[in-house]
């Protein structure tokens, strides 16, 4: 009898001491980032050579660990930019980013630092301090980003002023 | 009729009542999981993503009935004023009284003079008046295009919000100046409303930004019930601005405005406010916030001259420790209120001038009992110079289920402290000031939020509110007259609030909302009331909102909204059904033209029973152009 009570109390104590799983599931941080990835498509211009055909979709790739799960697929579902459907692809480890138009560099992925392909490289301060063309940061509880316009330009990408206006900082060429 | 005399008349006479035991109902609503797929880049940048380690969740993500009005919702409402925007919230009941006056309430007690249990905050600045604890909506004029979001919480606001958060909280947040760079213009022209807003914004150093705005509105008079143009034309101008910047000491924000309104024909409203806020990230030790504001309002009519000056200070500290997320803090408010009635007025406030102070200390701990279950306990200690010390505890429990849904429940206590009308309203020989005490509420709530499929989300909540010490009009024990306000009313309300949205296709969304309200109030056995329990308001038993938002082409938007409101329970004023339609065209550069028709179904309607203030309202058409916002 006493023993059973002691066990119950121990179990209760463990429950109470369990680490806070709290807001992780509810945090909107990655939902916002996923929707950004989809929105970026309309504000970036790719050279025509970046697409195999006029009807080819615009592909968002995720390399390394995927923090989005279904959120990204839902965000991209039914969306289009430049008259192209938006698709999502997860890159297996070591795969080339051929066919990608936007690449989110997840944890454990070797970021393509000296990339010259017409791919919008998006990095995340939660993962790395090495900045891609767009680098997500959380400032005052809001997801914002820095832009490296010089790197985008050298890859043949154009960026709309609306996107640049929203950036916390823009690194110009020179 | 002067404001005070009007209040006095209604307080003494009470609205027409048919039955001895009033039974009322009203509806309210639940929260909508965030669907981000319709948001623009700028809107994404504005979403608060309460990070895992820093701050406790906002109430909006926790155990409460919260409806969020987004920036996009406001734009697509085609509304010309803040109270009209608030019609989007199923958990608010909006009664337009005349051209400029509104009665807005949650979970009952609605009518111009009895909607006194709602806390309305604009960027943390409280805008209810200590005169009668309601909001004088005709003195408000926030630039709608610069609103980031509006959180509408039905139910007691818990420990985090300030005084008067009894039946609900409306929390209006404006955009950071960082999001409002460049020039912007918005203009509207219609049979009811003419508006013009100009804004300019820019960078401030490396990390900061500023904006300045000038805005004006002009609203046509409505009609008398007996026909003919009414006396309630309303117009005004407002200038203001905001700056946000960072230094090594933290983040700073300063904002303010000045306004000059002329309402109800010849009542002049002038005032302004200045507000500063400082937040500092303490890293491991959490976040510190301090805020202060000064607000001044003059309301001058032929019958009275009211001046209110408010100084408010608030400090709060949030930190995490193990499975605890704690917020604690305090605040103090000084209000100098003077109301001078014209000589010979039948009703006046005695004394004419009062200084009211209101202090509070609060602490809230959000405890993660397990990965899925969060217990929130909080208490607020409040001290009013009128009614003394109150202890207001609340307990909330939230269970996040595997499928992403949330089940929550809460028990809270709240109090409405006395205002000047309660204490000081005087009609010589008939009414004198008494020792009116706070009205008390114990609220029980249960709620459920879910997103069963990616395109369907809904929220449903139920409440049972137990009230005590509600305002009554009591005779003198020995001599009958004079009368005074007492706390002889009690009773309860209950209801269900539900809302949700269904994304039929990426370009077409349906929204729905409904709220019900049942009321059962009585005068306590040992009390006498000569006001027919006027303080319980005049509410519909239910209201239903339906909305459709569609993107017809890449540029063309069509919005249709229907609202049905039940008859009012005390006055038996007829219910109504109304429809709003908006057609908007967005140009590639982000500017927009839109045409909105509001209240299209009826030539004329009355939304409220207030016998002296109400006017007849009709259809309106409103064309708008905006660029740069």
mmCIF file of C-alpha atoms in Angstrom, chain B residues 176-531:
data_model
loop_
_atom_site.group_PDB
_atom_site.id
_atom_site.type_symbol
_atom_site.label_atom_id
_atom_site.label_comp_id
_atom_site.label_asym_id
_atom_site.label_seq_id
_atom_site.Cartn_x
_atom_site.Cartn_y
_atom_site.Cartn_z
ATOM 1 C CA UNK B 176 6.687 49.562 -35.581
ATOM 2 C CA UNK B 177 8.046 52.591 -37.427
ATOM 3 C CA UNK B 178 10.543 50.160 -38.938
ATOM 4 C CA UNK B 179 7.707 48.726 -41.022
ATOM 5 C CA UNK B 180 6.335 52.044 -42.212
ATOM 6 C CA UNK B 181 9.080 53.601 -44.283
ATOM 7 C CA UNK B 182 8.360 55.917 -47.154
ATOM 8 C CA UNK B 183 5.386 58.032 -48.112
ATOM 9 C CA UNK B 184 1.875 56.666 -47.957
ATOM 10 C CA UNK B 185 -1.552 58.010 -48.721
ATOM 11 C CA UNK B 186 -5.037 56.751 -48.073
ATOM 12 C CA UNK B 187 -8.227 58.512 -49.083
ATOM 13 C CA UNK B 188 -11.871 57.529 -48.833
ATOM 14 C CA UNK B 189 -15.015 59.102 -50.166
ATOM 15 C CA UNK B 190 -18.538 57.979 -49.412
ATOM 16 C CA UNK B 191 -22.024 59.073 -48.492
ATOM 17 C CA UNK B 192 -21.251 58.530 -44.786
ATOM 18 C CA UNK B 193 -17.497 58.912 -44.520
ATOM 19 C CA UNK B 194 -14.771 61.051 -45.978
ATOM 20 C CA UNK B 195 -11.234 60.248 -44.809
ATOM 21 C CA UNK B 196 -7.715 61.302 -45.709
ATOM 22 C CA UNK B 197 -4.457 60.025 -44.220
ATOM 23 C CA UNK B 198 -0.924 61.029 -45.126
ATOM 24 C CA UNK B 199 2.116 59.358 -43.701
ATOM 25 C CA UNK B 200 5.857 59.688 -44.121
ATOM 26 C CA UNK B 201 8.485 57.476 -42.574
ATOM 27 C CA UNK B 202 12.203 56.952 -42.709
ATOM 28 C CA UNK B 203 15.352 55.638 -41.124
ATOM 29 C CA UNK B 204 16.657 56.836 -37.792
ATOM 30 C CA UNK B 205 20.342 56.101 -37.474
ATOM 31 C CA UNK B 206 21.462 52.538 -38.135
ATOM 32 C CA UNK B 207 18.788 50.624 -36.321
ATOM 33 C CA UNK B 208 15.847 52.950 -35.973
ATOM 34 C CA UNK B 209 12.950 54.407 -37.875
ATOM 35 C CA UNK B 210 10.330 57.138 -37.556
ATOM 36 C CA UNK B 211 6.968 57.983 -39.016
ATOM 37 C CA UNK B 212 4.680 60.987 -38.914
ATOM 38 C CA UNK B 213 1.065 61.050 -39.929
ATOM 39 C CA UNK B 214 -1.805 63.430 -40.404
ATOM 40 C CA UNK B 215 -5.302 62.094 -40.683
ATOM 41 C CA UNK B 216 -8.757 63.565 -40.910
ATOM 42 C CA UNK B 217 -12.291 62.300 -41.094
ATOM 43 C CA UNK B 218 -15.718 63.714 -41.752
ATOM 44 C CA UNK B 219 -18.851 61.726 -41.039
ATOM 45 C CA UNK B 220 -22.303 62.731 -42.198
ATOM 46 C CA UNK B 221 -25.163 63.160 -39.784
ATOM 47 C CA UNK B 222 -27.597 60.266 -39.503
ATOM 48 C CA UNK B 223 -31.369 60.712 -39.264
ATOM 49 C CA UNK B 224 -33.849 61.293 -36.481
ATOM 50 C CA UNK B 225 -36.371 58.536 -35.908
ATOM 51 C CA UNK B 226 -39.051 61.063 -36.697
ATOM 52 C CA UNK B 227 -37.317 61.826 -40.010
ATOM 53 C CA UNK B 228 -34.991 64.558 -41.087
ATOM 54 C CA UNK B 229 -31.284 65.062 -40.723
ATOM 55 C CA UNK B 230 -30.002 64.453 -37.199
ATOM 56 C CA UNK B 231 -27.656 66.604 -35.150
ATOM 57 C CA UNK B 232 -24.743 64.198 -34.931
ATOM 58 C CA UNK B 233 -22.324 65.087 -37.734
ATOM 59 C CA UNK B 234 -18.775 64.321 -36.639
ATOM 60 C CA UNK B 235 -15.405 65.384 -37.979
ATOM 61 C CA UNK B 236 -11.849 65.641 -36.789
ATOM 62 C CA UNK B 237 -8.158 65.872 -37.484
ATOM 63 C CA UNK B 238 -5.251 64.159 -35.803
ATOM 64 C CA UNK B 239 -1.480 64.394 -36.194
ATOM 65 C CA UNK B 240 1.031 62.100 -34.612
ATOM 66 C CA UNK B 241 4.030 59.903 -35.001
ATOM 67 C CA UNK B 242 6.180 57.166 -33.675
ATOM 68 C CA UNK B 243 9.863 56.364 -33.486
ATOM 69 C CA UNK B 244 11.551 53.065 -32.708
ATOM 70 C CA UNK B 245 15.251 52.608 -32.183
ATOM 71 C CA UNK B 246 17.851 50.521 -30.363
ATOM 72 C CA UNK B 247 20.759 51.566 -28.208
ATOM 73 C CA UNK B 248 23.169 49.549 -26.116
ATOM 74 C CA UNK B 249 20.704 50.021 -23.233
ATOM 75 C CA UNK B 250 17.814 48.371 -25.047
ATOM 76 C CA UNK B 251 14.995 49.055 -27.479
ATOM 77 C CA UNK B 252 13.098 52.326 -27.311
ATOM 78 C CA UNK B 253 9.786 53.398 -28.682
ATOM 79 C CA UNK B 254 8.137 56.811 -28.457
ATOM 80 C CA UNK B 255 4.777 57.730 -29.893
ATOM 81 C CA UNK B 256 2.154 60.393 -29.542
ATOM 82 C CA UNK B 257 -0.643 62.320 -31.165
ATOM 83 C CA UNK B 258 -2.765 65.456 -30.962
ATOM 84 C CA UNK B 259 -6.357 65.654 -32.069
ATOM 85 C CA UNK B 260 -9.251 68.031 -32.491
ATOM 86 C CA UNK B 261 -12.682 66.515 -33.080
ATOM 87 C CA UNK B 262 -16.091 68.082 -33.300
ATOM 88 C CA UNK B 263 -18.762 65.496 -32.554
ATOM 89 C CA UNK B 264 -22.523 65.380 -32.178
ATOM 90 C CA UNK B 265 -22.808 68.675 -33.956
ATOM 91 C CA UNK B 266 -21.204 71.025 -31.431
ATOM 92 C CA UNK B 267 -19.235 69.045 -28.860
ATOM 93 C CA UNK B 268 -15.535 69.836 -29.079
ATOM 94 C CA UNK B 269 -13.016 67.142 -28.199
ATOM 95 C CA UNK B 270 -9.351 68.023 -27.978
ATOM 96 C CA UNK B 271 -6.482 66.065 -26.591
ATOM 97 C CA UNK B 272 -3.437 64.017 -27.173
ATOM 98 C CA UNK B 273 -0.978 61.626 -25.658
ATOM 99 C CA UNK B 274 2.718 60.971 -25.414
ATOM 100 C CA UNK B 275 4.044 57.527 -24.647
ATOM 101 C CA UNK B 276 7.447 55.971 -24.205
ATOM 102 C CA UNK B 277 8.469 52.364 -23.881
ATOM 103 C CA UNK B 278 11.759 50.709 -23.138
ATOM 104 C CA UNK B 279 12.547 47.018 -23.377
ATOM 105 C CA UNK B 280 15.797 45.362 -22.554
ATOM 106 C CA UNK B 281 16.865 41.830 -23.160
ATOM 107 C CA UNK B 282 18.639 40.468 -20.105
ATOM 108 C CA UNK B 283 19.707 37.271 -21.840
ATOM 109 C CA UNK B 284 19.441 34.406 -19.376
ATOM 110 C CA UNK B 285 17.636 36.700 -16.983
ATOM 111 C CA UNK B 286 14.715 37.376 -19.268
ATOM 112 C CA UNK B 287 13.297 40.628 -20.504
ATOM 113 C CA UNK B 288 12.523 43.895 -18.793
ATOM 114 C CA UNK B 289 9.908 46.379 -20.012
ATOM 115 C CA UNK B 290 8.985 49.805 -18.716
ATOM 116 C CA UNK B 291 6.359 52.078 -20.133
ATOM 117 C CA UNK B 292 4.879 55.436 -19.322
ATOM 118 C CA UNK B 293 2.330 57.701 -20.921
ATOM 119 C CA UNK B 294 0.553 60.984 -20.453
ATOM 120 C CA UNK B 295 -2.886 61.430 -21.929
ATOM 121 C CA UNK B 296 -5.093 64.492 -21.895
ATOM 122 C CA UNK B 297 -8.662 64.977 -23.101
ATOM 123 C CA UNK B 298 -10.994 67.967 -23.072
ATOM 124 C CA UNK B 299 -14.653 67.513 -23.908
ATOM 125 C CA UNK B 300 -16.517 70.788 -24.092
ATOM 126 C CA UNK B 301 -20.200 71.121 -24.820
ATOM 127 C CA UNK B 302 -22.821 73.702 -24.021
ATOM 128 C CA UNK B 303 -23.833 71.670 -20.977
ATOM 129 C CA UNK B 304 -20.505 70.626 -19.481
ATOM 130 C CA UNK B 305 -16.764 70.877 -19.632
ATOM 131 C CA UNK B 306 -14.755 67.788 -18.860
ATOM 132 C CA UNK B 307 -10.986 67.592 -18.538
ATOM 133 C CA UNK B 308 -9.075 64.394 -17.922
ATOM 134 C CA UNK B 309 -5.332 64.049 -17.447
ATOM 135 C CA UNK B 310 -3.779 60.650 -16.966
ATOM 136 C CA UNK B 311 -0.247 59.638 -16.093
ATOM 137 C CA UNK B 312 0.515 55.945 -16.157
ATOM 138 C CA UNK B 313 3.638 53.993 -15.286
ATOM 139 C CA UNK B 314 4.116 50.261 -15.772
ATOM 140 C CA UNK B 315 7.055 47.918 -15.333
ATOM 141 C CA UNK B 316 7.238 44.231 -16.076
ATOM 142 C CA UNK B 317 9.864 41.530 -15.999
ATOM 143 C CA UNK B 318 9.577 38.168 -17.735
ATOM 144 C CA UNK B 319 11.955 35.281 -17.232
ATOM 145 C CA UNK B 320 12.163 31.528 -17.598
ATOM 146 C CA UNK B 321 13.397 29.178 -14.931
ATOM 147 C CA UNK B 322 13.251 25.470 -15.582
ATOM 148 C CA UNK B 323 9.678 24.610 -16.384
ATOM 149 C CA UNK B 324 8.442 27.999 -15.111
ATOM 150 C CA UNK B 325 7.830 31.031 -17.252
ATOM 151 C CA UNK B 326 7.230 33.947 -14.945
ATOM 152 C CA UNK B 327 6.002 37.476 -15.597
ATOM 153 C CA UNK B 328 5.676 39.939 -12.771
ATOM 154 C CA UNK B 329 5.373 43.636 -12.473
ATOM 155 C CA UNK B 330 3.297 46.542 -11.403
ATOM 156 C CA UNK B 331 1.803 49.795 -12.442
ATOM 157 C CA UNK B 332 0.432 53.042 -11.118
ATOM 158 C CA UNK B 333 -1.980 55.490 -12.680
ATOM 159 C CA UNK B 334 -2.994 58.999 -11.649
ATOM 160 C CA UNK B 335 -6.132 60.404 -13.188
ATOM 161 C CA UNK B 336 -7.216 64.005 -12.666
ATOM 162 C CA UNK B 337 -10.802 64.293 -13.728
ATOM 163 C CA UNK B 338 -12.840 67.450 -13.615
ATOM 164 C CA UNK B 339 -16.330 67.835 -14.929
ATOM 165 C CA UNK B 340 -17.983 71.219 -14.612
ATOM 166 C CA UNK B 341 -21.631 71.396 -15.554
ATOM 167 C CA UNK B 342 -23.134 74.578 -16.908
ATOM 168 C CA UNK B 343 -24.939 76.671 -14.282
ATOM 169 C CA UNK B 344 -28.492 75.506 -13.835
ATOM 170 C CA UNK B 345 -27.782 71.947 -15.005
ATOM 171 C CA UNK B 346 -30.032 69.457 -13.282
ATOM 172 C CA UNK B 347 -27.230 66.927 -12.938
ATOM 173 C CA UNK B 348 -23.603 67.378 -12.034
ATOM 174 C CA UNK B 349 -20.677 65.627 -10.428
ATOM 175 C CA UNK B 350 -19.928 66.469 -6.836
ATOM 176 C CA UNK B 351 -17.118 67.166 -6.211
ATOM 177 C CA UNK B 352 -16.394 68.601 -9.638
ATOM 178 C CA UNK B 353 -12.776 67.524 -9.456
ATOM 179 C CA UNK B 354 -11.294 64.231 -8.376
ATOM 180 C CA UNK B 355 -7.907 62.649 -8.391
ATOM 181 C CA UNK B 356 -8.223 58.914 -8.809
ATOM 182 C CA UNK B 357 -5.263 56.632 -8.315
ATOM 183 C CA UNK B 358 -5.036 53.042 -9.351
ATOM 184 C CA UNK B 359 -2.137 50.797 -8.469
ATOM 185 C CA UNK B 360 -1.478 47.168 -9.243
ATOM 186 C CA UNK B 361 1.048 44.421 -8.656
ATOM 187 C CA UNK B 362 0.846 41.160 -10.522
ATOM 188 C CA UNK B 363 2.634 37.885 -10.943
ATOM 189 C CA UNK B 364 1.911 35.061 -13.314
ATOM 190 C CA UNK B 365 3.668 31.718 -13.531
ATOM 191 C CA UNK B 366 3.206 29.457 -16.492
ATOM 192 C CA UNK B 367 4.247 25.980 -15.441
ATOM 193 C CA UNK B 368 4.902 23.214 -17.933
ATOM 194 C CA UNK B 369 3.586 20.194 -16.078
ATOM 195 C CA UNK B 370 4.550 18.015 -19.016
ATOM 196 C CA UNK B 371 5.321 18.529 -22.668
ATOM 197 C CA UNK B 372 1.614 18.803 -23.337
ATOM 198 C CA UNK B 373 0.082 20.349 -20.242
ATOM 199 C CA UNK B 374 0.619 23.912 -19.096
ATOM 200 C CA UNK B 375 -0.757 25.302 -15.859
ATOM 201 C CA UNK B 376 -0.923 29.068 -15.517
ATOM 202 C CA UNK B 377 -1.506 30.642 -12.140
ATOM 203 C CA UNK B 378 -1.607 34.355 -11.645
ATOM 204 C CA UNK B 379 -2.770 36.962 -9.229
ATOM 205 C CA UNK B 380 -3.207 40.682 -9.485
ATOM 206 C CA UNK B 381 -3.462 42.968 -6.488
ATOM 207 C CA UNK B 382 -5.266 46.153 -7.324
ATOM 208 C CA UNK B 383 -5.756 49.238 -5.211
ATOM 209 C CA UNK B 384 -8.156 51.974 -6.263
ATOM 210 C CA UNK B 385 -8.487 55.257 -4.378
ATOM 211 C CA UNK B 386 -12.236 54.845 -4.755
ATOM 212 C CA UNK B 387 -12.836 51.268 -3.781
ATOM 213 C CA UNK B 388 -9.746 50.026 -2.028
ATOM 214 C CA UNK B 389 -7.900 46.781 -2.330
ATOM 215 C CA UNK B 390 -8.838 43.799 -4.482
ATOM 216 C CA UNK B 391 -7.185 40.397 -4.900
ATOM 217 C CA UNK B 392 -7.832 38.998 -8.375
ATOM 218 C CA UNK B 393 -6.513 35.465 -8.900
ATOM 219 C CA UNK B 394 -6.828 33.279 -11.980
ATOM 220 C CA UNK B 395 -5.938 29.708 -12.846
ATOM 221 C CA UNK B 396 -5.687 28.354 -16.387
ATOM 222 C CA UNK B 397 -4.904 24.910 -17.688
ATOM 223 C CA UNK B 398 -4.039 24.131 -21.302
ATOM 224 C CA UNK B 399 -3.569 20.704 -22.837
ATOM 225 C CA UNK B 400 -1.936 20.508 -26.274
ATOM 226 C CA UNK B 401 -3.025 17.273 -27.844
ATOM 227 C CA UNK B 402 -1.068 15.099 -30.270
ATOM 228 C CA UNK B 403 -3.167 16.226 -33.219
ATOM 229 C CA UNK B 404 -2.266 19.868 -32.596
ATOM 230 C CA UNK B 405 -5.549 20.813 -30.974
ATOM 231 C CA UNK B 406 -5.741 22.607 -27.652
ATOM 232 C CA UNK B 407 -8.146 22.056 -24.797
ATOM 233 C CA UNK B 408 -8.216 24.724 -22.115
ATOM 234 C CA UNK B 409 -10.090 25.807 -19.043
ATOM 235 C CA UNK B 410 -9.896 28.768 -16.703
ATOM 236 C CA UNK B 411 -11.319 30.127 -13.481
ATOM 237 C CA UNK B 412 -10.786 33.825 -12.848
ATOM 238 C CA UNK B 413 -11.860 36.642 -10.622
ATOM 239 C CA UNK B 414 -12.218 40.172 -11.902
ATOM 240 C CA UNK B 415 -13.610 43.427 -10.598
ATOM 241 C CA UNK B 416 -14.891 46.635 -12.110
ATOM 242 C CA UNK B 417 -13.780 49.426 -9.848
ATOM 243 C CA UNK B 418 -15.962 52.478 -9.251
ATOM 244 C CA UNK B 419 -16.017 55.373 -11.684
ATOM 245 C CA UNK B 420 -17.049 58.982 -11.209
ATOM 246 C CA UNK B 421 -20.651 58.453 -12.245
ATOM 247 C CA UNK B 422 -20.946 55.608 -9.709
ATOM 248 C CA UNK B 423 -19.647 57.783 -6.895
ATOM 249 C CA UNK B 424 -20.247 61.433 -7.690
ATOM 250 C CA UNK B 425 -23.320 61.849 -9.885
ATOM 251 C CA UNK B 426 -25.717 64.256 -8.191
ATOM 252 C CA UNK B 427 -29.248 65.422 -8.923
ATOM 253 C CA UNK B 428 -30.207 67.845 -6.159
ATOM 254 C CA UNK B 429 -32.980 66.433 -4.040
ATOM 255 C CA UNK B 430 -33.051 63.151 -5.929
ATOM 256 C CA UNK B 431 -29.616 61.524 -6.248
ATOM 257 C CA UNK B 432 -26.472 61.890 -4.167
ATOM 258 C CA UNK B 433 -23.077 60.260 -4.278
ATOM 259 C CA UNK B 434 -22.860 57.058 -2.258
ATOM 260 C CA UNK B 435 -20.213 54.530 -1.382
ATOM 261 C CA UNK B 436 -20.546 52.348 -4.455
ATOM 262 C CA UNK B 437 -18.072 49.446 -4.324
ATOM 263 C CA UNK B 438 -16.524 47.316 -7.064
ATOM 264 C CA UNK B 439 -18.679 44.994 -9.142
ATOM 265 C CA UNK B 440 -17.370 41.442 -8.837
ATOM 266 C CA UNK B 441 -17.061 38.583 -11.296
ATOM 267 C CA UNK B 442 -16.073 34.953 -10.944
ATOM 268 C CA UNK B 443 -15.731 33.447 -14.415
ATOM 269 C CA UNK B 444 -15.559 29.807 -15.472
ATOM 270 C CA UNK B 445 -14.419 29.039 -19.031
ATOM 271 C CA UNK B 446 -13.771 25.995 -21.183
ATOM 272 C CA UNK B 447 -12.425 26.030 -24.702
ATOM 273 C CA UNK B 448 -11.210 23.926 -27.608
ATOM 274 C CA UNK B 449 -9.185 24.974 -30.638
ATOM 275 C CA UNK B 450 -8.346 22.711 -33.527
ATOM 276 C CA UNK B 451 -7.152 22.550 -37.089
ATOM 277 C CA UNK B 452 -8.533 19.168 -38.164
ATOM 278 C CA UNK B 453 -7.398 19.592 -41.755
ATOM 279 C CA UNK B 454 -4.867 21.999 -43.263
ATOM 280 C CA UNK B 455 -7.662 24.187 -44.591
ATOM 281 C CA UNK B 456 -10.134 24.104 -41.701
ATOM 282 C CA UNK B 457 -9.632 25.662 -38.301
ATOM 283 C CA UNK B 458 -12.007 26.546 -35.535
ATOM 284 C CA UNK B 459 -12.300 27.548 -31.923
ATOM 285 C CA UNK B 460 -15.154 27.065 -29.524
ATOM 286 C CA UNK B 461 -15.478 28.254 -25.967
ATOM 287 C CA UNK B 462 -18.138 28.284 -23.306
ATOM 288 C CA UNK B 463 -18.401 30.474 -20.244
ATOM 289 C CA UNK B 464 -20.362 30.811 -17.050
ATOM 290 C CA UNK B 465 -19.986 34.198 -15.383
ATOM 291 C CA UNK B 466 -21.144 34.712 -11.834
ATOM 292 C CA UNK B 467 -21.603 38.403 -10.960
ATOM 293 C CA UNK B 468 -22.084 40.052 -7.623
ATOM 294 C CA UNK B 469 -22.497 43.619 -6.369
ATOM 295 C CA UNK B 470 -23.781 44.996 -9.671
ATOM 296 C CA UNK B 471 -24.901 48.610 -9.725
ATOM 297 C CA UNK B 472 -28.401 49.374 -8.545
ATOM 298 C CA UNK B 473 -30.183 52.563 -7.579
ATOM 299 C CA UNK B 474 -31.141 52.389 -3.922
ATOM 300 C CA UNK B 475 -33.392 54.623 -1.832
ATOM 301 C CA UNK B 476 -32.250 56.095 1.445
ATOM 302 C CA UNK B 477 -33.030 53.648 4.243
ATOM 303 C CA UNK B 478 -34.865 56.200 6.382
ATOM 304 C CA UNK B 479 -36.153 58.947 4.124
ATOM 305 C CA UNK B 480 -36.384 57.112 0.758
ATOM 306 C CA UNK B 481 -35.050 60.164 -1.064
ATOM 307 C CA UNK B 482 -32.295 60.962 -1.907
ATOM 308 C CA UNK B 483 -31.348 57.911 -3.886
ATOM 309 C CA UNK B 484 -27.785 56.705 -4.394
ATOM 310 C CA UNK B 485 -25.965 54.041 -6.355
ATOM 311 C CA UNK B 486 -25.469 50.786 -4.510
ATOM 312 C CA UNK B 487 -24.311 47.251 -5.205
ATOM 313 C CA UNK B 488 -27.612 45.395 -4.967
ATOM 314 C CA UNK B 489 -27.539 43.376 -8.196
ATOM 315 C CA UNK B 490 -26.389 39.815 -8.747
ATOM 316 C CA UNK B 491 -26.809 37.026 -11.258
ATOM 317 C CA UNK B 492 -25.071 35.070 -13.930
ATOM 318 C CA UNK B 493 -24.545 34.854 -17.675
ATOM 319 C CA UNK B 494 -23.591 31.914 -19.807
ATOM 320 C CA UNK B 495 -22.922 31.433 -23.455
ATOM 321 C CA UNK B 496 -20.961 29.830 -26.249
ATOM 322 C CA UNK B 497 -18.622 31.549 -28.670
ATOM 323 C CA UNK B 498 -17.368 29.822 -31.792
ATOM 324 C CA UNK B 499 -15.501 30.842 -34.895
ATOM 325 C CA UNK B 500 -13.391 29.386 -37.602
ATOM 326 C CA UNK B 501 -12.334 29.568 -41.185
ATOM 327 C CA UNK B 502 -12.317 27.235 -44.129
ATOM 328 C CA UNK B 503 -9.892 27.738 -46.982
ATOM 329 C CA UNK B 504 -11.836 26.275 -49.892
ATOM 330 C CA UNK B 505 -9.143 27.009 -52.432
ATOM 331 C CA UNK B 506 -5.932 29.001 -52.068
ATOM 332 C CA UNK B 507 -7.905 31.986 -53.337
ATOM 333 C CA UNK B 508 -11.160 31.576 -51.473
ATOM 334 C CA UNK B 509 -11.737 31.531 -47.738
ATOM 335 C CA UNK B 510 -14.907 31.367 -45.699
ATOM 336 C CA UNK B 511 -15.025 32.701 -42.147
ATOM 337 C CA UNK B 512 -17.763 32.038 -39.650
ATOM 338 C CA UNK B 513 -18.460 33.145 -36.129
ATOM 339 C CA UNK B 514 -21.283 32.963 -33.635
ATOM 340 C CA UNK B 515 -21.933 33.871 -30.044
ATOM 341 C CA UNK B 516 -24.807 33.253 -27.677
ATOM 342 C CA UNK B 517 -25.654 34.854 -24.369
ATOM 343 C CA UNK B 518 -28.081 33.904 -21.615
ATOM 344 C CA UNK B 519 -28.588 36.293 -18.742
ATOM 345 C CA UNK B 520 -30.233 35.788 -15.401
ATOM 346 C CA UNK B 521 -30.029 38.750 -13.041
ATOM 347 C CA UNK B 522 -31.900 39.792 -9.939
ATOM 348 C CA UNK B 523 -31.881 42.313 -7.156
ATOM 349 C CA UNK B 524 -30.516 40.825 -3.941
ATOM 350 C CA UNK B 525 -33.084 39.923 -1.311
ATOM 351 C CA UNK B 526 -31.942 42.645 1.061
ATOM 352 C CA UNK B 527 -31.717 45.395 -1.564
ATOM 353 C CA UNK B 528 -34.088 47.695 -3.381
ATOM 354 C CA UNK B 529 -33.482 48.904 -6.920
ATOM 355 C CA UNK B 530 -35.323 51.696 -8.682
ATOM 356 C CA UNK B 531 -33.356 51.433 -11.954
#
